[in-house]
PDB file of C-alpha atoms in Angstrom:
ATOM      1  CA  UNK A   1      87.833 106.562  88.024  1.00  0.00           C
ATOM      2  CA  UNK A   2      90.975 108.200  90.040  1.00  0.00           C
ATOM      3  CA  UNK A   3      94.154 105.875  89.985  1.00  0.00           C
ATOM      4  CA  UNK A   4      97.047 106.034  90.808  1.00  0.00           C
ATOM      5  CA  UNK A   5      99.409 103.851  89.059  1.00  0.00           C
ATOM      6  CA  UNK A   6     103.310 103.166  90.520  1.00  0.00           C
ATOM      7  CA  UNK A   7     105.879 101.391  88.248  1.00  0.00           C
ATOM      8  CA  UNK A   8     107.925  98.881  88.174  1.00  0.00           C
ATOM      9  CA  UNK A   9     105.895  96.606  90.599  1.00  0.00           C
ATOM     10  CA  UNK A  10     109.528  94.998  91.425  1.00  0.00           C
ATOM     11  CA  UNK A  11     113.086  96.421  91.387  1.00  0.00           C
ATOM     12  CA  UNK A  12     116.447  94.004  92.576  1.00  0.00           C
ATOM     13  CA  UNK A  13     119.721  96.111  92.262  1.00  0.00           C
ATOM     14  CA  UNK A  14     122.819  96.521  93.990  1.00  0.00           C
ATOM     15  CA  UNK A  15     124.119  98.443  95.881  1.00  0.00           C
ATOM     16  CA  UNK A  16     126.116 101.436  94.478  1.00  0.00           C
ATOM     17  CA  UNK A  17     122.877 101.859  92.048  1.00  0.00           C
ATOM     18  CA  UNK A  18     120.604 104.654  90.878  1.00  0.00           C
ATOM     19  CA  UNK A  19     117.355 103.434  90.550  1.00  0.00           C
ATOM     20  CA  UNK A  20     114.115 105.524  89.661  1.00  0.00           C
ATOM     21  CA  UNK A  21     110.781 105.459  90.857  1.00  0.00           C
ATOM     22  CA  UNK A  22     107.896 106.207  88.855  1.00  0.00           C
ATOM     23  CA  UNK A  23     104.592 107.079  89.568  1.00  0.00           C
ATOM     24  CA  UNK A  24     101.291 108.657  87.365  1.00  0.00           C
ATOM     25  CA  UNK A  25      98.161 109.510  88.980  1.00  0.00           C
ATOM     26  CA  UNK A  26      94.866 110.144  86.834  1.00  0.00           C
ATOM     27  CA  UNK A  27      92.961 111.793  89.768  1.00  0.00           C
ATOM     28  CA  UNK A  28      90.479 114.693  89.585  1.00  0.00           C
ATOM     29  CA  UNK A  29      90.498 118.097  91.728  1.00  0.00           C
ATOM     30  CA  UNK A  30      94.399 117.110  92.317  1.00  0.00           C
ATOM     31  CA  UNK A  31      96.099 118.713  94.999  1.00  0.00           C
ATOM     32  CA  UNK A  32      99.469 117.193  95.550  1.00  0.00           C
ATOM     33  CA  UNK A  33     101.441 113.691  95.487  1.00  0.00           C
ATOM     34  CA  UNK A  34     103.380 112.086  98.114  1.00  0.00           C
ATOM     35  CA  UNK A  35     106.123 110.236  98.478  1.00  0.00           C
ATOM     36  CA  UNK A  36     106.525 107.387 101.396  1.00  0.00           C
ATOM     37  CA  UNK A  37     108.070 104.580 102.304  1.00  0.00           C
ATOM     38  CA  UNK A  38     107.132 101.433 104.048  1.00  0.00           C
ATOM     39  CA  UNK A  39     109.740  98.820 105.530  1.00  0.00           C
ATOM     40  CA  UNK A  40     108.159  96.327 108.381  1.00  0.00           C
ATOM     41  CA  UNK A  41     105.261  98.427 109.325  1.00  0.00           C
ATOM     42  CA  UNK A  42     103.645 101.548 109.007  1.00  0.00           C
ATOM     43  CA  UNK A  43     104.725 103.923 105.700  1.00  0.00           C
ATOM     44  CA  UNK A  44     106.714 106.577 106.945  1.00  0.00           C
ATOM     45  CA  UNK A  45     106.842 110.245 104.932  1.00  0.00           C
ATOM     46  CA  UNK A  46     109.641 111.089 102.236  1.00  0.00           C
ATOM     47  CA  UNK A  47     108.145 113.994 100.199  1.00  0.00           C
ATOM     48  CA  UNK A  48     105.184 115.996  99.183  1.00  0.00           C
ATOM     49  CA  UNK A  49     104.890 117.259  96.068  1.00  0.00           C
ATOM     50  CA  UNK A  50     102.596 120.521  94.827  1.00  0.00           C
ATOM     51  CA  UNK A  51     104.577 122.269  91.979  1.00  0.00           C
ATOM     52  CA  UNK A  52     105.718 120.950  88.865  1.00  0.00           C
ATOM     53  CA  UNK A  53     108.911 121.427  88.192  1.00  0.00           C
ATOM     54  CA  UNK A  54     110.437 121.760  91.778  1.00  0.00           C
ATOM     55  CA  UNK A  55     112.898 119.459  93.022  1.00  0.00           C
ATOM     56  CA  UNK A  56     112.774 117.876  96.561  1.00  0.00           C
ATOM     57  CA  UNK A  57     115.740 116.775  97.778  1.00  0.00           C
ATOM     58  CA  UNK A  58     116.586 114.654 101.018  1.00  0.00           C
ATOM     59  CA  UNK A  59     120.134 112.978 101.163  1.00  0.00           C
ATOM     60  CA  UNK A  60     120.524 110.390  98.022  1.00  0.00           C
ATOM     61  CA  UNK A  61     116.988 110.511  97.972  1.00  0.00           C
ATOM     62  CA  UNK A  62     115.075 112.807  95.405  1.00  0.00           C
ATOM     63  CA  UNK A  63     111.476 113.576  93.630  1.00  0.00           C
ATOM     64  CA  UNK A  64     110.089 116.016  91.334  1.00  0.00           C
ATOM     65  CA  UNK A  65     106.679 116.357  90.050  1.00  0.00           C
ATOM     66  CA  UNK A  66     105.132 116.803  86.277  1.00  0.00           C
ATOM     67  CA  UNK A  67     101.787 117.868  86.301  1.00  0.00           C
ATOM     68  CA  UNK A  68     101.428 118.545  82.419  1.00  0.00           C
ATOM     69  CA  UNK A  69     102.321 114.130  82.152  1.00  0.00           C
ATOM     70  CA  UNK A  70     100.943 113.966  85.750  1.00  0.00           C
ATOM     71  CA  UNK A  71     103.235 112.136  87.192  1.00  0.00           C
ATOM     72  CA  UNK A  72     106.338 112.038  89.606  1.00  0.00           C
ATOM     73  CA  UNK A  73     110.096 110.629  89.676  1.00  0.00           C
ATOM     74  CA  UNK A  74     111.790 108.983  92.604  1.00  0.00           C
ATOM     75  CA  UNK A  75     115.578 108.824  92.591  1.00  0.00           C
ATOM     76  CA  UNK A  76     118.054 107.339  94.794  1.00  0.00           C
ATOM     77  CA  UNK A  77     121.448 107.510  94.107  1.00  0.00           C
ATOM     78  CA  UNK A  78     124.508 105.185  95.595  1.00  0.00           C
ATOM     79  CA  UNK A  79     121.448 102.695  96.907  1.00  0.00           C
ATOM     80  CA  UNK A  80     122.185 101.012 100.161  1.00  0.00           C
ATOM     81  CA  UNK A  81     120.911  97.915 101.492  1.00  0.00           C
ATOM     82  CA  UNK A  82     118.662  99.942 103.738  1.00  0.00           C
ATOM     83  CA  UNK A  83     116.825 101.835 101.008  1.00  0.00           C
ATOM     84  CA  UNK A  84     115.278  98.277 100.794  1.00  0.00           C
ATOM     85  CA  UNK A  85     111.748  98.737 101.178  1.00  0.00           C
ATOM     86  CA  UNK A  86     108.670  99.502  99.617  1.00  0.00           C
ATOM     87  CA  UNK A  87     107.505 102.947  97.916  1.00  0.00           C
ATOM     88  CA  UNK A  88     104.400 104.031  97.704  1.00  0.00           C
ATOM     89  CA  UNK A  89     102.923 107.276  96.143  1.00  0.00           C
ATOM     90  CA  UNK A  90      99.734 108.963  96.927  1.00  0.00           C
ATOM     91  CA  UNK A  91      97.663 111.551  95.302  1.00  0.00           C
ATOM     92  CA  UNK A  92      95.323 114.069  97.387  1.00  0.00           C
ATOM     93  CA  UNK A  93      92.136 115.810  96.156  1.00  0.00           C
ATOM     94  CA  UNK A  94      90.207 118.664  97.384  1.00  0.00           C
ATOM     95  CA  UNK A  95      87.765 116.022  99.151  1.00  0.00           C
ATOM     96  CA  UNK A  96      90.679 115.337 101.237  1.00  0.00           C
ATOM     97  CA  UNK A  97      90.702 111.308 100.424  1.00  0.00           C
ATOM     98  CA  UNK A  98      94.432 110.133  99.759  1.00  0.00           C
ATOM     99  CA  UNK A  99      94.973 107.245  97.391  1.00  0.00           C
ATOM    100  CA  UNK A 100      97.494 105.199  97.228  1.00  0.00           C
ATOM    101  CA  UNK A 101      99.376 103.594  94.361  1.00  0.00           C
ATOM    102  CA  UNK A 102     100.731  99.949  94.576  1.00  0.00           C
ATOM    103  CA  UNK A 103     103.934 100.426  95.872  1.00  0.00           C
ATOM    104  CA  UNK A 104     107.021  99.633  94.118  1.00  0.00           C
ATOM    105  CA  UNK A 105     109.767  96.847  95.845  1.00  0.00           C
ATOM    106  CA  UNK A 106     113.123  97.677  95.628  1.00  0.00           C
ATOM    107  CA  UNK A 107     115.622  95.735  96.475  1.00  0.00           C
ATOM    108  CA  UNK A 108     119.242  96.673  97.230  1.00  0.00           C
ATOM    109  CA  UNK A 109     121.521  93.603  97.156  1.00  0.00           C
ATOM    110  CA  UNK A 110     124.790  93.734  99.138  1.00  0.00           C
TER     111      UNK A 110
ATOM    112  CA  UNK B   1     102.454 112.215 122.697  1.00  0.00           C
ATOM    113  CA  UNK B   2     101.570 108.949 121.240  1.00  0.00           C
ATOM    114  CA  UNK B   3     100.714 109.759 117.969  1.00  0.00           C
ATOM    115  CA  UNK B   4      98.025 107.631 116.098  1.00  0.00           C
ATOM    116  CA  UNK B   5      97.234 104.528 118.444  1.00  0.00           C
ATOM    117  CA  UNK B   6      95.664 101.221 117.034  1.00  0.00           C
ATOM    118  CA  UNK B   7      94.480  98.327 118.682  1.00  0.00           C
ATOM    119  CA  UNK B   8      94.139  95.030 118.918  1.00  0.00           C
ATOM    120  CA  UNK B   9      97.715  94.796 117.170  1.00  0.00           C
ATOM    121  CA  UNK B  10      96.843  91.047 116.225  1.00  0.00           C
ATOM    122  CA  UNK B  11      93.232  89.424 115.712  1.00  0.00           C
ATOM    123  CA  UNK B  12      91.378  86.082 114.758  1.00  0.00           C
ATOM    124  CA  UNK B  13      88.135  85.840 113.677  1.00  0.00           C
ATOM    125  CA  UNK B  14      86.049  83.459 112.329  1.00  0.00           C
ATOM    126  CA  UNK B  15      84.243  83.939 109.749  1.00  0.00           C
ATOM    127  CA  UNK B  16      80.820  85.518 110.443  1.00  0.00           C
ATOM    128  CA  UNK B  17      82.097  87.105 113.314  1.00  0.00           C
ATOM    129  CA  UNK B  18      81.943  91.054 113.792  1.00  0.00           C
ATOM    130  CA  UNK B  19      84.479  93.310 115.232  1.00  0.00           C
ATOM    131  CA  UNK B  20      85.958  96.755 116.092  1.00  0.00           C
ATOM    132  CA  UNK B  21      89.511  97.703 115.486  1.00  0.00           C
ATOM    133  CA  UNK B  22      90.086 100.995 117.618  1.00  0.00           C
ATOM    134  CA  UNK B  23      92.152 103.946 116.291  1.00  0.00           C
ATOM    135  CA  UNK B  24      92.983 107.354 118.533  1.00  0.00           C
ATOM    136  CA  UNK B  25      94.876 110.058 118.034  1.00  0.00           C
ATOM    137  CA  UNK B  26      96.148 112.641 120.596  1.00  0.00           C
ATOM    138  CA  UNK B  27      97.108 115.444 118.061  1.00  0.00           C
ATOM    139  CA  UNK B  28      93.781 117.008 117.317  1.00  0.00           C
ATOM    140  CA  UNK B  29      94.058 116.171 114.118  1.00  0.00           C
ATOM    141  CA  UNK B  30      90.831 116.755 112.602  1.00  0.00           C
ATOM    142  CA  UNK B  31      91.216 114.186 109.296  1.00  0.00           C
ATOM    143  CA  UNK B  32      91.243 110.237 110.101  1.00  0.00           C
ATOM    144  CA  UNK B  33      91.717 107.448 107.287  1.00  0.00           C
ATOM    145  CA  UNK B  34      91.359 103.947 107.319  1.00  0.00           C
ATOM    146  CA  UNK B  35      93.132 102.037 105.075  1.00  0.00           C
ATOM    147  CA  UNK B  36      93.650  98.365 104.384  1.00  0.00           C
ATOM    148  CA  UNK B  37      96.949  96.057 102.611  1.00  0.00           C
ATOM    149  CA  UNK B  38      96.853  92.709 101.326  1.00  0.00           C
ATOM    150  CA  UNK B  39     100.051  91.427 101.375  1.00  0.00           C
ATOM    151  CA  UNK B  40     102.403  92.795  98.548  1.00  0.00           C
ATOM    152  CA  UNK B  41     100.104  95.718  97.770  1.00  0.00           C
ATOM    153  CA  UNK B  42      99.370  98.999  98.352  1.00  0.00           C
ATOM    154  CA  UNK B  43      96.985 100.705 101.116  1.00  0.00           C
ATOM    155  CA  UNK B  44      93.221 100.980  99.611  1.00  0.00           C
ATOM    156  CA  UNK B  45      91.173 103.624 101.181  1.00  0.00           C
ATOM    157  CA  UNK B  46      88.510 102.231 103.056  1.00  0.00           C
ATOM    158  CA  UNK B  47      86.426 105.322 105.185  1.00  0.00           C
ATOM    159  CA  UNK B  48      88.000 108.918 105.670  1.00  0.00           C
ATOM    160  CA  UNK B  49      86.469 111.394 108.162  1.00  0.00           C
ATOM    161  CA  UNK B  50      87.192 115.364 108.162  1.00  0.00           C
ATOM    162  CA  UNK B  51      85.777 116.041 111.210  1.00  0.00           C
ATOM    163  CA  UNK B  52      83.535 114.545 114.142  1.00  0.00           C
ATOM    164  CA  UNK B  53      80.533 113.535 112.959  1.00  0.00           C
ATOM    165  CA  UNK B  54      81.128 113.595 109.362  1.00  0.00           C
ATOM    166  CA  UNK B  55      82.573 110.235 107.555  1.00  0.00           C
ATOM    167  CA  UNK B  56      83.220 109.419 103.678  1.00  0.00           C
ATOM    168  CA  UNK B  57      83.396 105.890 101.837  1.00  0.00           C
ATOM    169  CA  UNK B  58      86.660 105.516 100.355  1.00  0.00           C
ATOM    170  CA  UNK B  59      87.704 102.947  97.485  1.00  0.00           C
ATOM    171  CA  UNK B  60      86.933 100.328  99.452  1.00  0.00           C
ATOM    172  CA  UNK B  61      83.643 100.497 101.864  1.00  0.00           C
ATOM    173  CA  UNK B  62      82.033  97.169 101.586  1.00  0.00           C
ATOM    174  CA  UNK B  63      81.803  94.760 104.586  1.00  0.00           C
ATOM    175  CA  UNK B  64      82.465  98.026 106.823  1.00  0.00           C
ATOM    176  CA  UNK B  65      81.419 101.074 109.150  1.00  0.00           C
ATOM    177  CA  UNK B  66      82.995 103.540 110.347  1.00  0.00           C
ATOM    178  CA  UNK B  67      81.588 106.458 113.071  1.00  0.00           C
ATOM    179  CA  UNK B  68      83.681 109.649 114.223  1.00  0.00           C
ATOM    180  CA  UNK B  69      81.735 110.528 117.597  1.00  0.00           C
ATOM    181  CA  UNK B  70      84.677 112.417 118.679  1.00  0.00           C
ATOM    182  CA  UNK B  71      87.911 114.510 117.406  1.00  0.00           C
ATOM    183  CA  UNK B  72      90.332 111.866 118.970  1.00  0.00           C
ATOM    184  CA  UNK B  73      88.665 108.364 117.793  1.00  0.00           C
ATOM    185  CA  UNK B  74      88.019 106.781 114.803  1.00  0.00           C
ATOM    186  CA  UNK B  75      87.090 103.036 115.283  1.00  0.00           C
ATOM    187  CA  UNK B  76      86.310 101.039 111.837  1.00  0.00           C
ATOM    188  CA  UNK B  77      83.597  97.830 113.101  1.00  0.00           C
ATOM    189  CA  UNK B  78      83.201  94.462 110.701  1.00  0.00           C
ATOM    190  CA  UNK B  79      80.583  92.914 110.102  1.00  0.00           C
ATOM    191  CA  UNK B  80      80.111  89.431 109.266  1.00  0.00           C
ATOM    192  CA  UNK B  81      83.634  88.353 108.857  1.00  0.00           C
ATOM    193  CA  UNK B  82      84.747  87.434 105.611  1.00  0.00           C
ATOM    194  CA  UNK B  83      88.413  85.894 104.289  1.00  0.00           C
ATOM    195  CA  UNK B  84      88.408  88.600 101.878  1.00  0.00           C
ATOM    196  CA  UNK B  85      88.849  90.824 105.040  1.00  0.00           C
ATOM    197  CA  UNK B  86      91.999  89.035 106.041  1.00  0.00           C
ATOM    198  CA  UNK B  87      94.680  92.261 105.620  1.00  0.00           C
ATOM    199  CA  UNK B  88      96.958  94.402 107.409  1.00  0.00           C
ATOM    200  CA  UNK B  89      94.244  97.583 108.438  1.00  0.00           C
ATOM    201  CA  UNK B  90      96.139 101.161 108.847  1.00  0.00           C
ATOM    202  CA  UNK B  91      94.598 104.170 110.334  1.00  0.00           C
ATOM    203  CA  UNK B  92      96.574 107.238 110.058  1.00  0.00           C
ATOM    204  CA  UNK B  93      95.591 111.331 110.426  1.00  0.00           C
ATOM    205  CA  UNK B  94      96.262 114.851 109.514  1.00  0.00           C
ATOM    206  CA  UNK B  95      96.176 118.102 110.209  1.00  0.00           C
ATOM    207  CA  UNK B  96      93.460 120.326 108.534  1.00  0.00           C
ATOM    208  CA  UNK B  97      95.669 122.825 106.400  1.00  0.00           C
ATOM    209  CA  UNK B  98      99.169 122.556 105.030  1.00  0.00           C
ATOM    210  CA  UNK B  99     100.466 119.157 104.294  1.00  0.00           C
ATOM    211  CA  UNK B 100      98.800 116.424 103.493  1.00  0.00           C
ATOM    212  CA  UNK B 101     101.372 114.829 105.527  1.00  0.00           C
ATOM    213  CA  UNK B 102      98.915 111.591 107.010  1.00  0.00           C
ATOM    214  CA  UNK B 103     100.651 109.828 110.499  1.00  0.00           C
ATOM    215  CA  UNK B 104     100.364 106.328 111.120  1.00  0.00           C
ATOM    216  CA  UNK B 105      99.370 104.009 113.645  1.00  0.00           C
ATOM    217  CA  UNK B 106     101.325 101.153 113.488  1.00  0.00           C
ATOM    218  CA  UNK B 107      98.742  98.686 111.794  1.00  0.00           C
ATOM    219  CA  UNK B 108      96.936  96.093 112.751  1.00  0.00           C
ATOM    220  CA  UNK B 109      96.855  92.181 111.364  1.00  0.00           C
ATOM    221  CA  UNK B 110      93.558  90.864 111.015  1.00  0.00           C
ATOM    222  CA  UNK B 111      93.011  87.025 110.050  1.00  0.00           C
ATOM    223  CA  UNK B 112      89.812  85.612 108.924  1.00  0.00           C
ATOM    224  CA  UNK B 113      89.408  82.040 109.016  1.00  0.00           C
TER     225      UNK B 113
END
């Protein structure tokens, strides 16, 4: 069965921190892996991911994907209290479905 | 240009009761998802659709229908109420090619008592 699996669950650090994001997928007829990230409502997009190997970088806010350990990293450096949220990472297959991991909380404490 | 529009925002049913929660989009995009979150979870895939006419069961299908009569609207009906179904429902689209990049509507909260 596809998964995609997002660790830690849980994250409390403060701010000034790096933190890192992980996320494996197990997920057949892969396509790519997202990055997004959901405060009060709706996720909202970070990064999409297709080739191993390749950085993406936005601000303090990187990812980079490995598809020979399929998975994918997601680093923020010098965390703020608004990085607060939670993450979420999403495979896509040829069917076009997206799944969605579990989400990871982070929490950046003043 | 509204983007992906959901409604009711907020609903109460009881249980045994059947609804529709409505989802358009005015970007012609041709693929529509509906996903659901329980609280402190991720978003389970509950019906896609690539096109008009032509819907998929996601993770997720049970207690649920779905029917894409139209490029624009994508409305997800329950039947029979259930407290299971109590969640935060999502519908969000995407273009055809290129990035999988899905927009969201901004959710809507559904209590089942």
């Amino acid at each position: 069965e596809d998964k995609v699996v997002q660790s830690p669950l849980s994250l409390v650090v403060h701010e000034g921190d790096t933190v890192t994001l992980n996320c494996s997928y197990e997920v057949t007829n892969f396509r790519s892996l997202l990055w997004y990230k959901q405060e009060k409502k709706a996720p909202t997009f970070l990064f999409m991911l297709t080739s191993s190997g390749i950085e993406k970088k936005s601000g303090r806010l990187s990812s980079i994907l490995d598809k020979k350990e399929l998975s994918s990293i997601l680093n923020i450096t010098a965390t703020q209290t608004g990085d607060s949220a939670i993450y979420l990472c999403a495979s896509s297959r040829d069917n076009n479905d997206m799944r969605f991991g579990a989400g990871t909380r982070l929490t950046v404490k003043p | 240009n509204a983007g992906v529009t959901q409604t009711p925002k907020f609903r109460i049913l009881k249980i045994g009761q059947s609804m529709t929660l409505q989802c358009a989009q005015d970007m012609n995009h041709n693929y529509m998802y509906w996903y659901r979150q329980d609280p402190g979870m991720g978003l389970k895939l509950i019906y896609y659709s690539v096109g008009a006419g032509i819907t998929d069961k996601g993770e997720v299908p049970n207690g649920y229908n779905v029917s894409r009569s139209t490029t624009e609207d994508f409305p997800l009906r329950l039947e029979l109420a259930a407290p299971s179904q109590t969640s935060v429902y999502f519908c969000a689209s995407r273009v055809v090619s290129g990035a999988n990049v899905l927009t969201f509507g901004a959710g809507s909260r559904l209590t089942v008592l």
